[in-house]
Amino acid sequence: PEAEIVITELKEDSALSLLPPGAIEHSALQMEAASESATAVTQSQTVSALPLIDNVVERTPESLVAEVNFDPNKDVFLQQHRFKGHPLLPVVVGTESLIEAALTLDGGRHSSVTVSNLEIQNGLRFLTDDPQIGRLRATAGAAGTTVSLTSDFYNSKGRLLLADRPYLKGGVSFDDQPPQIQMPVPET
């Protein structure tokens, strides 16, 4: 398969605005349908409306711990994204999991998402065909939500080498208005 590159605009505040075509609208429509009779989306409705998060382990008004089961035998994005013959979690999927954790903590629906200060700390590589549990930790703050993705790191023989190895970290904020993207028109 060919590599995909998403070109985004870096604003003056170095925020990276990501609006995957159809993804936000699709999640918002699912969440709207799930919450027609309520003003806020409940924990179980949010998890069922979001494709990556499998389980919310812990939740307070300011924080959330959720799990994602990444399975190289079932997840097409892992079967098609490989490094040295082994599945490697695509950064865009990891970023989507950060967004889903922040959205689950926030409990609402929004028309735009901004991911800022995204740090790729390690690559989540699968040395066997065994599933790995990714842990998402989200903490709400005044400027948005900070979210990290970690997972236990095992060697090819299944021995735990490092618990909660960090993979991705970033800030996620939401707005009810789409971002104003100002780009110069390319000269032809």
mmCIF file of C-alpha atoms in Angstrom:
data_model
loop_
_atom_site.group_PDB
_atom_site.id
_atom_site.type_symbol
_atom_site.label_atom_id
_atom_site.label_comp_id
_atom_site.label_asym_id
_atom_site.label_seq_id
_atom_site.Cartn_x
_atom_site.Cartn_y
_atom_site.Cartn_z
ATOM 1 C CA PRO A 1 0.000 0.000 0.000
ATOM 2 C CA GLU A 2 1.022 3.572 -0.646
ATOM 3 C CA ALA A 3 1.786 5.956 2.193
ATOM 4 C CA GLU A 4 -0.720 8.688 2.965
ATOM 5 C CA ILE A 5 0.331 12.165 4.010
ATOM 6 C CA VAL A 6 -2.064 14.621 5.613
ATOM 7 C CA ILE A 7 -0.966 18.209 5.120
ATOM 8 C CA THR A 8 -2.362 20.504 7.774
ATOM 9 C CA GLU A 9 -1.963 24.130 8.681
ATOM 10 C CA LEU A 10 0.316 25.126 11.537
ATOM 11 C CA LYS A 11 -1.223 28.196 13.112
ATOM 12 C CA GLU A 12 0.735 30.861 14.956
ATOM 13 C CA ASP A 13 0.093 29.052 18.250
ATOM 14 C CA SER A 14 1.556 25.854 16.724
ATOM 15 C CA ALA A 15 -1.770 24.021 16.971
ATOM 16 C CA LEU A 16 -2.346 21.268 14.470
ATOM 17 C CA SER A 17 -5.953 21.249 13.256
ATOM 18 C CA LEU A 18 -7.133 17.850 12.106
ATOM 19 C CA LEU A 19 -10.504 17.369 10.483
ATOM 20 C CA PRO A 20 -10.510 13.923 8.838
ATOM 21 C CA PRO A 21 -13.035 13.999 5.992
ATOM 22 C CA GLY A 22 -16.309 12.616 7.284
ATOM 23 C CA ALA A 23 -14.890 11.244 10.546
ATOM 24 C CA ILE A 24 -15.981 14.056 12.833
ATOM 25 C CA GLU A 25 -19.335 14.438 11.119
ATOM 26 C CA HIS A 26 -19.922 10.667 11.278
ATOM 27 C CA SER A 27 -19.092 10.488 15.002
ATOM 28 C CA ALA A 28 -21.194 13.570 15.674
ATOM 29 C CA LEU A 29 -24.195 12.096 13.855
ATOM 30 C CA GLN A 30 -23.870 8.818 15.753
ATOM 31 C CA MET A 31 -23.574 10.672 19.043
ATOM 32 C CA GLU A 32 -26.523 12.920 18.187
ATOM 33 C CA ALA A 33 -28.668 9.877 17.441
ATOM 34 C CA ALA A 34 -27.519 8.221 20.666
ATOM 35 C CA SER A 35 -28.345 11.269 22.760
ATOM 36 C CA GLU A 36 -31.563 12.609 21.221
ATOM 37 C CA SER A 37 -33.374 12.554 24.552
ATOM 38 C CA ALA A 38 -30.458 13.798 26.659
ATOM 39 C CA THR A 39 -28.421 16.970 26.757
ATOM 40 C CA ALA A 40 -25.128 15.153 27.387
ATOM 41 C CA VAL A 41 -23.805 11.883 26.050
ATOM 42 C CA THR A 42 -23.454 9.197 28.700
ATOM 43 C CA GLN A 43 -20.318 7.097 29.115
ATOM 44 C CA SER A 44 -21.762 3.953 27.503
ATOM 45 C CA GLN A 45 -23.290 5.879 24.598
ATOM 46 C CA THR A 46 -20.023 7.679 23.876
ATOM 47 C CA VAL A 47 -17.984 4.483 23.884
ATOM 48 C CA SER A 48 -20.433 2.752 21.534
ATOM 49 C CA ALA A 49 -20.422 5.765 19.185
ATOM 50 C CA LEU A 50 -16.631 5.848 18.900
ATOM 51 C CA PRO A 51 -14.943 3.076 16.920
ATOM 52 C CA LEU A 52 -11.626 2.674 18.760
ATOM 53 C CA ILE A 53 -12.348 2.879 22.492
ATOM 54 C CA ASP A 54 -13.407 -0.508 23.847
ATOM 55 C CA ASN A 55 -13.718 0.218 27.546
ATOM 56 C CA VAL A 56 -13.724 3.116 30.006
ATOM 57 C CA VAL A 57 -11.816 1.897 33.056
ATOM 58 C CA GLU A 58 -12.013 4.976 35.254
ATOM 59 C CA ARG A 59 -13.764 8.309 34.990
ATOM 60 C CA THR A 60 -14.026 11.468 37.063
ATOM 61 C CA PRO A 61 -15.268 14.895 35.902
ATOM 62 C CA GLU A 62 -11.631 15.917 35.210
ATOM 63 C CA SER A 63 -10.005 12.671 34.049
ATOM 64 C CA LEU A 64 -10.537 9.462 32.151
ATOM 65 C CA VAL A 65 -8.710 6.171 31.639
ATOM 66 C CA ALA A 66 -9.893 4.144 28.646
ATOM 67 C CA GLU A 67 -8.657 1.079 26.780
ATOM 68 C CA VAL A 68 -8.293 0.240 23.125
ATOM 69 C CA ASN A 69 -7.722 -3.339 22.014
ATOM 70 C CA PHE A 70 -5.357 -3.229 19.037
ATOM 71 C CA ASP A 71 -5.489 -6.620 17.298
ATOM 72 C CA PRO A 72 -3.162 -7.283 14.335
ATOM 73 C CA ASN A 73 -5.369 -10.217 13.286
ATOM 74 C CA LYS A 74 -8.554 -8.127 13.046
ATOM 75 C CA ASP A 75 -7.558 -4.486 12.532
ATOM 76 C CA VAL A 76 -7.018 -3.810 8.832
ATOM 77 C CA PHE A 77 -4.970 -0.696 9.591
ATOM 78 C CA LEU A 78 -2.445 -2.921 11.423
ATOM 79 C CA GLN A 79 -2.394 -5.580 8.711
ATOM 80 C CA GLN A 80 -1.576 -2.979 6.063
ATOM 81 C CA HIS A 81 0.859 -0.799 8.022
ATOM 82 C CA ARG A 82 4.093 -2.693 8.645
ATOM 83 C CA PHE A 83 7.691 -2.022 9.546
ATOM 84 C CA LYS A 84 10.243 -4.795 8.972
ATOM 85 C CA GLY A 85 7.368 -7.248 8.493
ATOM 86 C CA HIS A 86 5.637 -6.428 11.796
ATOM 87 C CA PRO A 87 2.464 -4.368 12.314
ATOM 88 C CA LEU A 88 3.023 -0.774 13.424
ATOM 89 C CA LEU A 89 0.223 1.441 14.724
ATOM 90 C CA PRO A 90 -0.329 4.298 12.259
ATOM 91 C CA VAL A 91 0.072 7.680 13.954
ATOM 92 C CA VAL A 92 -3.259 8.836 12.512
ATOM 93 C CA VAL A 93 -5.026 5.934 14.310
ATOM 94 C CA GLY A 94 -3.210 6.742 17.538
ATOM 95 C CA THR A 95 -4.187 10.397 17.133
ATOM 96 C CA GLU A 96 -7.823 9.401 16.553
ATOM 97 C CA SER A 97 -7.716 7.404 19.806
ATOM 98 C CA LEU A 98 -6.463 10.535 21.633
ATOM 99 C CA ILE A 99 -9.356 12.518 20.152
ATOM 100 C CA GLU A 100 -11.886 9.836 21.123
ATOM 101 C CA ALA A 101 -10.629 9.796 24.726
ATOM 102 C CA ALA A 102 -10.913 13.591 24.957
ATOM 103 C CA LEU A 103 -14.373 13.488 23.385
ATOM 104 C CA THR A 104 -15.462 10.770 25.833
ATOM 105 C CA LEU A 105 -14.229 12.862 28.765
ATOM 106 C CA ASP A 106 -15.872 16.007 27.371
ATOM 107 C CA GLY A 107 -19.183 14.184 26.883
ATOM 108 C CA GLY A 108 -20.405 16.376 24.060
ATOM 109 C CA ARG A 109 -20.276 16.770 20.334
ATOM 110 C CA HIS A 110 -18.437 19.463 18.469
ATOM 111 C CA SER A 111 -17.934 20.503 14.870
ATOM 112 C CA SER A 112 -14.155 20.867 15.016
ATOM 113 C CA VAL A 113 -11.222 19.291 16.789
ATOM 114 C CA THR A 114 -7.765 20.763 17.315
ATOM 115 C CA VAL A 115 -4.817 18.566 18.222
ATOM 116 C CA SER A 116 -1.828 20.507 19.517
ATOM 117 C CA ASN A 117 1.674 19.637 20.680
ATOM 118 C CA LEU A 118 1.444 16.097 19.330
ATOM 119 C CA GLU A 119 4.471 14.099 20.484
ATOM 120 C CA ILE A 120 5.329 10.764 18.898
ATOM 121 C CA GLN A 121 7.284 9.243 21.750
ATOM 122 C CA ASN A 122 7.655 5.682 20.416
ATOM 123 C CA GLY A 123 6.209 3.522 17.669
ATOM 124 C CA LEU A 124 3.639 0.958 18.845
ATOM 125 C CA ARG A 125 5.083 -2.066 17.071
ATOM 126 C CA PHE A 126 3.716 -5.594 17.329
ATOM 127 C CA LEU A 127 6.421 -8.261 17.552
ATOM 128 C CA THR A 128 3.812 -11.058 17.633
ATOM 129 C CA ASP A 129 0.244 -11.445 16.380
ATOM 130 C CA ASP A 130 -1.061 -11.047 19.932
ATOM 131 C CA PRO A 131 -3.409 -8.124 20.608
ATOM 132 C CA GLN A 132 -2.116 -5.238 22.710
ATOM 133 C CA ILE A 133 -4.160 -3.086 25.046
ATOM 134 C CA GLY A 134 -3.576 0.627 24.594
ATOM 135 C CA ARG A 135 -4.344 2.811 27.600
ATOM 136 C CA LEU A 136 -5.597 6.331 27.077
ATOM 137 C CA ARG A 137 -5.272 8.805 29.939
ATOM 138 C CA ALA A 138 -7.099 12.095 29.503
ATOM 139 C CA THR A 139 -7.009 15.064 31.862
ATOM 140 C CA ALA A 140 -9.184 18.137 31.331
ATOM 141 C CA GLY A 141 -7.705 21.590 31.774
ATOM 142 C CA ALA A 142 -8.569 25.218 31.047
ATOM 143 C CA ALA A 143 -6.874 25.141 27.628
ATOM 144 C CA GLY A 144 -8.227 21.733 26.582
ATOM 145 C CA THR A 145 -7.549 18.119 27.356
ATOM 146 C CA THR A 146 -4.136 16.452 27.614
ATOM 147 C CA VAL A 147 -4.219 12.840 26.434
ATOM 148 C CA SER A 148 -1.566 10.125 26.299
ATOM 149 C CA LEU A 149 -1.499 6.651 24.745
ATOM 150 C CA THR A 150 0.575 3.987 26.505
ATOM 151 C CA SER A 151 0.838 0.207 26.294
ATOM 152 C CA ASP A 152 2.866 -2.531 27.944
ATOM 153 C CA PHE A 153 5.920 -3.417 25.860
ATOM 154 C CA TYR A 154 6.709 -7.123 25.425
ATOM 155 C CA ASN A 155 9.556 -8.840 23.600
ATOM 156 C CA SER A 156 8.927 -11.456 20.894
ATOM 157 C CA LYS A 157 8.828 -14.222 23.548
ATOM 158 C CA GLY A 158 6.020 -12.468 25.467
ATOM 159 C CA ARG A 159 8.163 -11.200 28.342
ATOM 160 C CA LEU A 160 7.158 -7.798 29.738
ATOM 161 C CA LEU A 161 10.023 -5.356 29.225
ATOM 162 C CA LEU A 162 8.340 -2.060 30.139
ATOM 163 C CA ALA A 163 4.898 -1.378 31.615
ATOM 164 C CA ASP A 164 2.981 1.616 30.264
ATOM 165 C CA ARG A 165 5.499 2.551 27.596
ATOM 166 C CA PRO A 166 4.498 5.967 26.181
ATOM 167 C CA TYR A 167 3.580 6.169 22.483
ATOM 168 C CA LEU A 168 1.666 9.376 21.800
ATOM 169 C CA LYS A 169 0.826 12.484 23.771
ATOM 170 C CA GLY A 170 -0.988 15.641 22.815
ATOM 171 C CA GLY A 171 -3.504 18.301 23.610
ATOM 172 C CA VAL A 172 -7.049 18.103 22.263
ATOM 173 C CA SER A 173 -9.535 20.959 22.223
ATOM 174 C CA PHE A 174 -12.978 21.305 20.700
ATOM 175 C CA ASP A 175 -14.971 24.128 19.214
ATOM 176 C CA ASP A 176 -18.511 24.405 17.965
ATOM 177 C CA GLN A 177 -17.370 26.441 14.962
ATOM 178 C CA PRO A 178 -15.122 25.090 12.212
ATOM 179 C CA PRO A 179 -11.630 26.606 12.152
ATOM 180 C CA GLN A 180 -10.906 29.461 9.803
ATOM 181 C CA ILE A 181 -8.130 28.157 7.582
ATOM 182 C CA GLN A 182 -6.327 30.864 5.697
ATOM 183 C CA MET A 183 -3.913 29.650 3.091
ATOM 184 C CA PRO A 184 -2.454 31.460 0.118
ATOM 185 C CA VAL A 185 -3.721 30.206 -3.213
ATOM 186 C CA PRO A 186 -0.917 28.407 -5.053
ATOM 187 C CA GLU A 187 0.292 30.087 -8.202
ATOM 188 C CA THR A 188 -0.267 28.119 -11.384
#
